[in-house]
Coordinates of C-alpha atoms and ligand atoms in Angstrom, one line a residue:
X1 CA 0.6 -40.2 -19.2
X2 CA 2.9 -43.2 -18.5
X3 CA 4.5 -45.6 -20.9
X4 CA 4.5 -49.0 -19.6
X5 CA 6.3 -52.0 -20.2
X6 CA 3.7 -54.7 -20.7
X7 CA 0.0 -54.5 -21.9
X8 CA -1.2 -55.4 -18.7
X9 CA 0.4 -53.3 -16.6
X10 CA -0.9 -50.3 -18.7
X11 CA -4.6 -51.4 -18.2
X12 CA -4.2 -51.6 -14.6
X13 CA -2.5 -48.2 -15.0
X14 CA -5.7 -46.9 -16.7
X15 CA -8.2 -48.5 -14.9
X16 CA -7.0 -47.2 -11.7
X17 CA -6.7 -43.2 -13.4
X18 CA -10.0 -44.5 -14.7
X19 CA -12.1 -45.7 -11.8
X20 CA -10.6 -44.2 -8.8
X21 CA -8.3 -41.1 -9.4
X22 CA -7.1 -41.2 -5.5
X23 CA -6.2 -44.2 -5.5
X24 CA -4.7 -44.3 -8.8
X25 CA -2.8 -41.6 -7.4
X26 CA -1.7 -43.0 -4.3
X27 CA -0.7 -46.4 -6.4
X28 CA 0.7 -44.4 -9.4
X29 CA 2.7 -42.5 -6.5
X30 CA 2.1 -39.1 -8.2
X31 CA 1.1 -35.6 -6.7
X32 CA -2.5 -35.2 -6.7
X33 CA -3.8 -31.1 -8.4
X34 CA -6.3 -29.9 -6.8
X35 CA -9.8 -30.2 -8.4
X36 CA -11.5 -27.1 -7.7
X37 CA -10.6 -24.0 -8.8
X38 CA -7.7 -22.9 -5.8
X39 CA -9.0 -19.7 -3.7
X40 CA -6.1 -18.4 -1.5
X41 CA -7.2 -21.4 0.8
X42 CA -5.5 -22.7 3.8
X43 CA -7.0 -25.9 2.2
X44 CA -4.8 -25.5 -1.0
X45 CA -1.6 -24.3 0.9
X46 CA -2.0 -27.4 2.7
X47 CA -2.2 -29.5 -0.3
X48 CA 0.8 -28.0 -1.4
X49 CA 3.0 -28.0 1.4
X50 CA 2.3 -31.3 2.0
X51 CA 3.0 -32.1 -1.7
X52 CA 6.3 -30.2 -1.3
X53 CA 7.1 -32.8 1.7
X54 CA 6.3 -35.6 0.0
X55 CA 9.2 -34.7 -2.9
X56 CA 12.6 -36.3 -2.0
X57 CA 15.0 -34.1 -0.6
X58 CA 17.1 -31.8 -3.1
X59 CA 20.5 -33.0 -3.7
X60 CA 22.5 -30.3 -2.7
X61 CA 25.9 -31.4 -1.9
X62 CA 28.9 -28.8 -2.7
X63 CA 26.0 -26.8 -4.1
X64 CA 25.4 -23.2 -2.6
X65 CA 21.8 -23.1 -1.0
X66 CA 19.7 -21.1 -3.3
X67 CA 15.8 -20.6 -2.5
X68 CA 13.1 -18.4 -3.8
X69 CA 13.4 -15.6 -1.4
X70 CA 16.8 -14.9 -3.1
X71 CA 15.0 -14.6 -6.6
X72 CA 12.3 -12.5 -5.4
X73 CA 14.2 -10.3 -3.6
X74 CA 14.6 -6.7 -4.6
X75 CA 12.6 -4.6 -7.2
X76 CA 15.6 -4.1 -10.1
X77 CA 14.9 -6.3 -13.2
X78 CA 16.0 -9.7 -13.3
X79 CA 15.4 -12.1 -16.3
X80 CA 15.2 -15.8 -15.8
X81 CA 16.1 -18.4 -19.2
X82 CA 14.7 -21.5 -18.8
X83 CA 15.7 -24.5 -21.1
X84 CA 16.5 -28.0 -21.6
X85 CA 15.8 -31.1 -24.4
X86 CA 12.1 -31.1 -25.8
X87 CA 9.4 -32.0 -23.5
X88 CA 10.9 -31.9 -20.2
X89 CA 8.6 -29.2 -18.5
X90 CA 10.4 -25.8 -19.7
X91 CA 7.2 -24.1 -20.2
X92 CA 5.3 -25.4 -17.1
X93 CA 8.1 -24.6 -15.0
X94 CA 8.4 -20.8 -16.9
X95 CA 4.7 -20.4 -16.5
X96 CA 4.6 -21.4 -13.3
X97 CA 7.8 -19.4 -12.2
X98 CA 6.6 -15.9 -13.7
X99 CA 2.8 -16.4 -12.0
X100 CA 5.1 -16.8 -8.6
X101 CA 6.5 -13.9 -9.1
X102 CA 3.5 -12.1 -10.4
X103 CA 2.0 -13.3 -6.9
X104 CA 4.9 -11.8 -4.5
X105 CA 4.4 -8.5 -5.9
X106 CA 6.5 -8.7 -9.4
X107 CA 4.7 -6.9 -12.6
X108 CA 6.1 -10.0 -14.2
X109 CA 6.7 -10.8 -18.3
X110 CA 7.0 -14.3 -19.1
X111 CA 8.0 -14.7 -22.9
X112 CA 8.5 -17.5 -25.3
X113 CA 11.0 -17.8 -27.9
X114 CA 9.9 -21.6 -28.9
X115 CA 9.0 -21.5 -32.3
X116 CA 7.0 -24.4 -31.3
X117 CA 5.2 -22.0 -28.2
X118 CA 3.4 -23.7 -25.8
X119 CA 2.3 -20.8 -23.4
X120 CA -0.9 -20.2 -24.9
X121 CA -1.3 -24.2 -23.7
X122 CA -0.1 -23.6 -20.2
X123 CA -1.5 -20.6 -19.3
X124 CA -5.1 -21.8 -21.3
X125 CA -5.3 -18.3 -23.3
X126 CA -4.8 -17.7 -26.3
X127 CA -1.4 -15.5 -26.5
X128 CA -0.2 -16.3 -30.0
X129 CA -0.7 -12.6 -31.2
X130 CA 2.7 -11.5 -31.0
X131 CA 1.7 -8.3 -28.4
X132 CA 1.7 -8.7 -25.1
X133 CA -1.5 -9.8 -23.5
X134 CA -2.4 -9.7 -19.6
X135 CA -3.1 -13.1 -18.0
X136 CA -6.0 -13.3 -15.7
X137 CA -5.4 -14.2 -12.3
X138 CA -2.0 -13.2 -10.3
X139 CA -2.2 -10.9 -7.9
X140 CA 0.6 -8.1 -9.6
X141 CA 0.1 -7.7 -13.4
X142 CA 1.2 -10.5 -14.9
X143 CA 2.0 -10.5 -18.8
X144 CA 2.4 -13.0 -21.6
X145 CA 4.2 -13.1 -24.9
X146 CA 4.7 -15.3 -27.4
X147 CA 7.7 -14.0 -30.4
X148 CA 6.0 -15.6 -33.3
X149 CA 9.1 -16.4 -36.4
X150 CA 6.7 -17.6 -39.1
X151 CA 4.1 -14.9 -38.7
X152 CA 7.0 -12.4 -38.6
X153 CA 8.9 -13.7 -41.7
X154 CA 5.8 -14.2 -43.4
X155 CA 4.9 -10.2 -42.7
X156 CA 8.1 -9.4 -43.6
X157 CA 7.9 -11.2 -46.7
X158 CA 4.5 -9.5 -48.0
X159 CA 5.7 -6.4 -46.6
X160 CA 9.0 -6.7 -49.2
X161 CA 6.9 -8.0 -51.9
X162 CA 4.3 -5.2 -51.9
X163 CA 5.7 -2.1 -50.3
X164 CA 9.2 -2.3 -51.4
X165 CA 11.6 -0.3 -48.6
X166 CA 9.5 1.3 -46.7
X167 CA 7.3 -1.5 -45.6
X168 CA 10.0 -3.8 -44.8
X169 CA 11.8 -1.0 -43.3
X170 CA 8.0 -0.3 -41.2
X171 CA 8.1 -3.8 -40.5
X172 CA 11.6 -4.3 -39.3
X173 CA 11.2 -0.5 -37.2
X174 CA 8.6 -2.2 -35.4
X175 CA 10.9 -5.3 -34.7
X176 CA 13.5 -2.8 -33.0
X177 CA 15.5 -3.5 -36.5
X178 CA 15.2 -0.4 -38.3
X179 CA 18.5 0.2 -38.2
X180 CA 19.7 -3.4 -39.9
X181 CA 17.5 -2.7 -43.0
X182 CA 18.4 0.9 -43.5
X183 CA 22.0 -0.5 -43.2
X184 CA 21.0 -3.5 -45.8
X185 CA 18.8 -1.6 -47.9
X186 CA 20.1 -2.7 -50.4
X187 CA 20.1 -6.0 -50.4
X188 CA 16.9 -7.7 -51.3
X189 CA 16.2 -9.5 -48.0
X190 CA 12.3 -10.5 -49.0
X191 CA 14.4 -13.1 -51.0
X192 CA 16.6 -13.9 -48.4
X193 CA 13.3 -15.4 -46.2
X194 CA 12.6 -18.0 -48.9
X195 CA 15.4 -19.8 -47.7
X196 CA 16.0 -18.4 -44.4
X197 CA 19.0 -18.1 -43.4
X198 CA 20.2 -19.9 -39.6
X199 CA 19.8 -17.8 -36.5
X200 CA 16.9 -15.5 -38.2
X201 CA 14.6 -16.6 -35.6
X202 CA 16.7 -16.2 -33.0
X203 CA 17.5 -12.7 -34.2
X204 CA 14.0 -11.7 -34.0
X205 CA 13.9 -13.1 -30.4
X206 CA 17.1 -11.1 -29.8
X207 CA 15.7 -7.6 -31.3
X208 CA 12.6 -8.0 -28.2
X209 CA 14.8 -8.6 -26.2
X210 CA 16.5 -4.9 -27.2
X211 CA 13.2 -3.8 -26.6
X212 CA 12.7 -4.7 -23.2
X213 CA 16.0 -2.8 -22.4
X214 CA 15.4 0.4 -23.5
X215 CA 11.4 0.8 -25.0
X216 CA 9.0 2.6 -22.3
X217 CA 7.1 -0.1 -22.5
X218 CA 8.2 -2.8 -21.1
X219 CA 10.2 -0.5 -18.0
X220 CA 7.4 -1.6 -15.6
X221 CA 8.4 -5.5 -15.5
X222 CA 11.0 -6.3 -12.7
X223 CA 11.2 -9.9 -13.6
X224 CA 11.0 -11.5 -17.0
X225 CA 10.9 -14.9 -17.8
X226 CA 12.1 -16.8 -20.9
X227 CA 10.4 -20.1 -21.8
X228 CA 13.3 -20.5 -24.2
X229 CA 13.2 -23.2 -27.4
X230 CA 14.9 -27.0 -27.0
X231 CA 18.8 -27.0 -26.7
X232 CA 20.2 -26.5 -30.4
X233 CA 18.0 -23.3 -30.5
X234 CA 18.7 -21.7 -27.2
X235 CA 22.7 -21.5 -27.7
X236 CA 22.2 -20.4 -31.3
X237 CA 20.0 -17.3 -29.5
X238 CA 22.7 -17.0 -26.6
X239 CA 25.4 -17.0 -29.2
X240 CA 23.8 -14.4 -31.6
X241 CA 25.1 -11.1 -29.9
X242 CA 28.6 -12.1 -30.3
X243 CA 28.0 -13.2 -33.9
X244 CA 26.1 -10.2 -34.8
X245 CA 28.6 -7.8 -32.7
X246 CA 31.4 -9.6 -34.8
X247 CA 29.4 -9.2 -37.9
X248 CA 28.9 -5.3 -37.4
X249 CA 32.5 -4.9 -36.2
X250 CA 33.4 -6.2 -40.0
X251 CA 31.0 -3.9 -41.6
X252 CA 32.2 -1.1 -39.4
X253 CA 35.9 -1.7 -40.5
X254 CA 34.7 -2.2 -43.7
X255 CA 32.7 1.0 -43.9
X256 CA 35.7 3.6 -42.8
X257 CA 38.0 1.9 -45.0
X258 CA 35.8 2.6 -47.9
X259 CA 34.4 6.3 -46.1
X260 CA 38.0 7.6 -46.0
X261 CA 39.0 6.4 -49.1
X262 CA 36.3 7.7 -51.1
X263 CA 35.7 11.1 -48.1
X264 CA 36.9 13.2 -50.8
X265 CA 35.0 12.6 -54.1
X266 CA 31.9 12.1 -51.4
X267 CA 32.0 15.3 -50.1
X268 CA 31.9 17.0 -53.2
X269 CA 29.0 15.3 -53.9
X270 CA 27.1 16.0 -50.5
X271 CA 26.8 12.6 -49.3
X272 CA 29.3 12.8 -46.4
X273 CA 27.2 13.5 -43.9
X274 CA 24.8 10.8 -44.7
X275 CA 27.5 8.2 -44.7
X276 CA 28.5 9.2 -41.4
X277 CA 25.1 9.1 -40.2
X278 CA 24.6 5.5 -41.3
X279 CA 28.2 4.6 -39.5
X280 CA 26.6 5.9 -36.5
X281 CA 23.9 4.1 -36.3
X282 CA 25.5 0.8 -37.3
X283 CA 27.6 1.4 -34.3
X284 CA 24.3 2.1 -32.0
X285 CA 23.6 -1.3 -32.7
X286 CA 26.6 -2.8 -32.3
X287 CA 26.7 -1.1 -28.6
X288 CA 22.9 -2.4 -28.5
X289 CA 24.6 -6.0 -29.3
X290 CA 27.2 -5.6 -26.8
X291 CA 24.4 -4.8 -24.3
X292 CA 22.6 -8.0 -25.3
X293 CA 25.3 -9.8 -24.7
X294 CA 26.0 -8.5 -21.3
X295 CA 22.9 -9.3 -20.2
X296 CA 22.9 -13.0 -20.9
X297 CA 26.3 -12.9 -18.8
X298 CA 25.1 -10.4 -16.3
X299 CA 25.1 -12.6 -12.9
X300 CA 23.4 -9.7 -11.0
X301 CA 20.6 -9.9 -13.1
X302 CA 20.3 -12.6 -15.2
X303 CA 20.2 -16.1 -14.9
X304 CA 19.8 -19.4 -17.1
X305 CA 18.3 -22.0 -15.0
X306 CA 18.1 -25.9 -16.7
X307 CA 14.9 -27.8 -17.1
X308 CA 15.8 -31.8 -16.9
X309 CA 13.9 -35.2 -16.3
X310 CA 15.3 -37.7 -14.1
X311 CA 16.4 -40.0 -17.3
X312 CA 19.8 -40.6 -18.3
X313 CA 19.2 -39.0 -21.9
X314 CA 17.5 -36.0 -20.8
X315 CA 20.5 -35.7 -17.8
X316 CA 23.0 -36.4 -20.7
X317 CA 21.8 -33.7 -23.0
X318 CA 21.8 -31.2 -20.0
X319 CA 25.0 -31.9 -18.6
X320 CA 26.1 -31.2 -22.0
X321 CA 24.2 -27.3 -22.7
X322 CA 25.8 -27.3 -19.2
X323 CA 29.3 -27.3 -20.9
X324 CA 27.9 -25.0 -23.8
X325 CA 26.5 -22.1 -21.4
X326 CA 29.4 -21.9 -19.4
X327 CA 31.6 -21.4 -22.8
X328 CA 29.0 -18.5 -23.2
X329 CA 29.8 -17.7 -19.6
X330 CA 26.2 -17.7 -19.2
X331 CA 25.2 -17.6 -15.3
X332 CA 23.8 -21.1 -14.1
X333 CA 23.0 -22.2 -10.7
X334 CA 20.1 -24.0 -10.5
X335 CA 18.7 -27.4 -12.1
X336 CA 15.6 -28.4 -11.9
X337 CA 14.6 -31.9 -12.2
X338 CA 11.2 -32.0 -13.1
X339 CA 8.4 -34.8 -12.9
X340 CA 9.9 -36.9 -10.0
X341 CA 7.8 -39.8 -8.5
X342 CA 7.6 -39.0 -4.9
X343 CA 8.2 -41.3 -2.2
X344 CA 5.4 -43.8 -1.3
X345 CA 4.9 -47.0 0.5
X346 CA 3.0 -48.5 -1.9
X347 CA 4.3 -49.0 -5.2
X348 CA 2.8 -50.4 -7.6
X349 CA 5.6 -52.9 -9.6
X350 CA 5.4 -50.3 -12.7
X351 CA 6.2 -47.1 -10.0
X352 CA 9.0 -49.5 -7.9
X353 CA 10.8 -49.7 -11.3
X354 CA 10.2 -46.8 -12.5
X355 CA 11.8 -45.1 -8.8
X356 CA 14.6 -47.3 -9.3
X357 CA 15.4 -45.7 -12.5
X358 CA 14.9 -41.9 -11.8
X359 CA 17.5 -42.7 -8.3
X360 CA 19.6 -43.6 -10.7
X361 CA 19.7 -40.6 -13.0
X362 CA 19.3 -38.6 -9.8
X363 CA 22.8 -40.4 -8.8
X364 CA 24.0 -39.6 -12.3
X365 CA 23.2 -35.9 -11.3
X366 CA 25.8 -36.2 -8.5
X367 CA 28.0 -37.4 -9.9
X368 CA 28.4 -35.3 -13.3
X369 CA 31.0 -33.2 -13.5
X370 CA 29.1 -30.3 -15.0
X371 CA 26.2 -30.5 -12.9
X372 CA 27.1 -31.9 -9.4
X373 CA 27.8 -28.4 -8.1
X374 CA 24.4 -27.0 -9.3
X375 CA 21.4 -26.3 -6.8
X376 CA 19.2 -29.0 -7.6
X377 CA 15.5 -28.1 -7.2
X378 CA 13.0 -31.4 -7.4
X379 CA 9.7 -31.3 -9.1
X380 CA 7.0 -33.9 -8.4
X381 CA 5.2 -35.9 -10.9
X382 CA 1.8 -34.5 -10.7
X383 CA -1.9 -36.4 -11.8
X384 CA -2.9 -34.0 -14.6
X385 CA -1.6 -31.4 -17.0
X386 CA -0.8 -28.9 -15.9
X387 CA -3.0 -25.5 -17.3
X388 CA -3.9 -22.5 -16.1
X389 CA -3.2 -20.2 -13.5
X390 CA -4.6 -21.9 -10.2
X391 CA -2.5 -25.7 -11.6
X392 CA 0.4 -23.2 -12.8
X393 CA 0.3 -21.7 -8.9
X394 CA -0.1 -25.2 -7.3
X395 CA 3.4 -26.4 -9.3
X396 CA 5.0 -22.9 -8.4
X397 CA 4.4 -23.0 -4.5
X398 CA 6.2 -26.9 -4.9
X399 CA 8.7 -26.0 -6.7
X400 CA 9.9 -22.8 -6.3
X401 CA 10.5 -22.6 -2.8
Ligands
ATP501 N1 5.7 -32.0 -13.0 C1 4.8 -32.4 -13.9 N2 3.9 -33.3 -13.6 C2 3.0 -33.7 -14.6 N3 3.0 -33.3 -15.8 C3 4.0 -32.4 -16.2 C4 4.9 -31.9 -15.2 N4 5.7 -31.0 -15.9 C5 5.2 -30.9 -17.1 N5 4.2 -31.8 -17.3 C6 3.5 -32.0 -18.6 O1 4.4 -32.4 -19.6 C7 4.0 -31.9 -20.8 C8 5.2 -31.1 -21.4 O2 5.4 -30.0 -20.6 P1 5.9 -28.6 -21.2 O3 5.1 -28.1 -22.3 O4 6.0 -27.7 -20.0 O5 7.4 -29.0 -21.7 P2 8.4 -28.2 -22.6 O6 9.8 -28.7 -22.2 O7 8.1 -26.8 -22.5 O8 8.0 -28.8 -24.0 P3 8.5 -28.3 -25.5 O9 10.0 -28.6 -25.5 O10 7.7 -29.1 -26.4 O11 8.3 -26.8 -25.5 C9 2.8 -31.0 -20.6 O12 1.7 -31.8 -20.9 C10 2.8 -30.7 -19.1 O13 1.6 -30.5 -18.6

């Protein structure tokens, strides 16, 4: 779990995690998980208060004071993004965040648009189907999906290799994309996917999300929860709706050009109606787009919230998706900083150093620009990995408070 400086150190380390986990603990100056299995314990909401206490105060100067109660509040939909640079504790702090909700009363849908998931990890189920499946556990109904890319292209692939149109355009209905393929029909898109082109993964995240506005479906969630992909990804998918929308606007002009040139001759040949029926939908899906693309700049109901470690690259990197979502004019108002050593009286030489060096990233937070007037939420370091739905509650009642 650490990285250490020199050999010995790291066998210390180890022998301590080894030998005697409390103490290695109380050394290693990290937040202890409860063993057992948590009950709704005054035992366990002791453990995590008192882990909560032991975090360092939030840095909130200039910052408006934004808790939990304020995300909870209210039973009309809100979607939560969460992102950052690889490894940082997106999908913890997602998992964690939607089985919060799910246990204030929320039918809550957390979804991952990695294509490297990692909720089938955190949540220890196996949720790599591409359906929604129902975690165990929460107290309201708490749901899980993972957008699979590969398994998508690769069905979409076979379905253009064996059924011609109508499988790919079965396939693509039942990505909420019906209307793209009877638009492209023909274009041979199977060989498109051999070499796919950018953004396609990020266009099939984008189609679900379509669904959960308007399918029956998904109407029951009032919060849902994005365990979005590293950086580069996430602003391709935030960007998508405008570059679609821009895309269909073309084909739109495009299309009436060419329809009232050519009304005439088509009418005599009966195909006017059809033609207009395609323009139609083509513009349903550019208003489906636009939607989209409210959503992600909706500040009444959506909101992107950054995942960061306290390390000057990882601070770096989110200062800088900072910049990029406010260009998307993509709500932002909290930051969390995840993994943070709590304070102790006994550090160990490895921890004092290590302290030293996450107060100065923390510093670096308050001083950026981009990310000094954020609400800055502080996550402990905890002992283990964190899996499941009772270590997934522990991290949620500390962090999201
Ligand atoms: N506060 C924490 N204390 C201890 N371990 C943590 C904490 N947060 C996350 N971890 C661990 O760090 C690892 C990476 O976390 P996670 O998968 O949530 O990150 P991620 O940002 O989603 O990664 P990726 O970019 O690969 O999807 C996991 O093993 C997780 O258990």
């Amino acid at each position: 779990m650490l990285a250490t400086a020199s050999p010995g150190l790291q066998a210390a380390a180890r022998r301590l995690t080894l030998a005697a986990p409390a103490a290695a603990a109380q050394a290693l100056c990290v937040v202890r998980l409860p063993r057992r299995r948590p009950t709704r314990s005054t035992s366990l909401r002791a453990v995590a208060s008192a882990a909560a206490a032991e975090a360092a105060p939030p840095a909130k100067e200039g910052a408006e004071e934004l808790g939990f109660q304020e995300m909870t509040s209210g039973t009309r939909r809100r979607y939560y993004m969460l992102g950052g640079k690889g490894g940082v504790g997106k999908t913890s702090c997602a998992a964690s965040l939607a089985v919060r909700f799910a246990n204030n009363g929320h039918p809550t849908l957390v979804v991952s648009t990695d294509p490297a998931h990692s909720l089938s990890d955190s949540f220890a189920q196996d949720l790599s189907g591409g359906t929604l499946v129902q975690v165990e556990g929460p107290d309201a109904p708490l749901f899980a999906l993972e957008i699979n890319p590969e398994k998508a292209r690769e069905e979409f692939r076979t379905a253009s290799q064996k059924n011609g149109g109508t499988g790919v355009k079965d396939f693509m209905d039942s990505m909420g994309l019906g209307v793209l393929v009877e638009q492209l029909g023909e274009l041979k898109l199977g060989e498109l996917l051999d070499t796919p082109p950018p953004g396609l993964d990020e266009a099939i995240a984008i189609s679900k999300v379509i669904q959960f506005l308007e399918a029956q479906e998904y109407s029951m969630f009032s919060r849902i929860v994005f365990d979005t992909a590293p950086t580069g990804h996430t602003l391709r998918l935030l960007s998508l709706p405008d570059f679609l929308d821009a895309s269909i606007g073309k084909i739109l002009k495009l299309r009436s050009k060419i329809a009232s040139a050519t009304s005439a001759i088509k009418s005599v040949f009966g195909q006017e109606v059809q033609q207009q029926d395609a323009a139609n939908k083509l513009e349903q899906l550019r208003e489906r787009m636009v939607k989209v693309r409210e959503l992600f700049r909706d500040t009444e109901s959506t909101e992107f919230i950054i995942v960061t470690i306290p390390t000057v690259m990882a601070i770096s990197e989110s200062s800088r998706l900072h910049s990029s979502l406010q260009k998307e004019s993509v709500p932002v108002r909290r930051l969390i900083v995840n993994q943070v050593l709590p304070p102790s009286t006994s550090d160990c030489k490895f921890c004092a150093i290590k302290r030293k060096d996450q107060t100065r990233a923390l510093d670096m937070i308050r001083s950026d620009p981009e990310l000094m007037g954020l609400n800055i939420i502080q996550a402990p370091l905890v002992d283990m990995e964190i899996r499941g739905v009772p270590a997934l509650k522990f991290l949620g009642d500390i962090v999201w408070k």
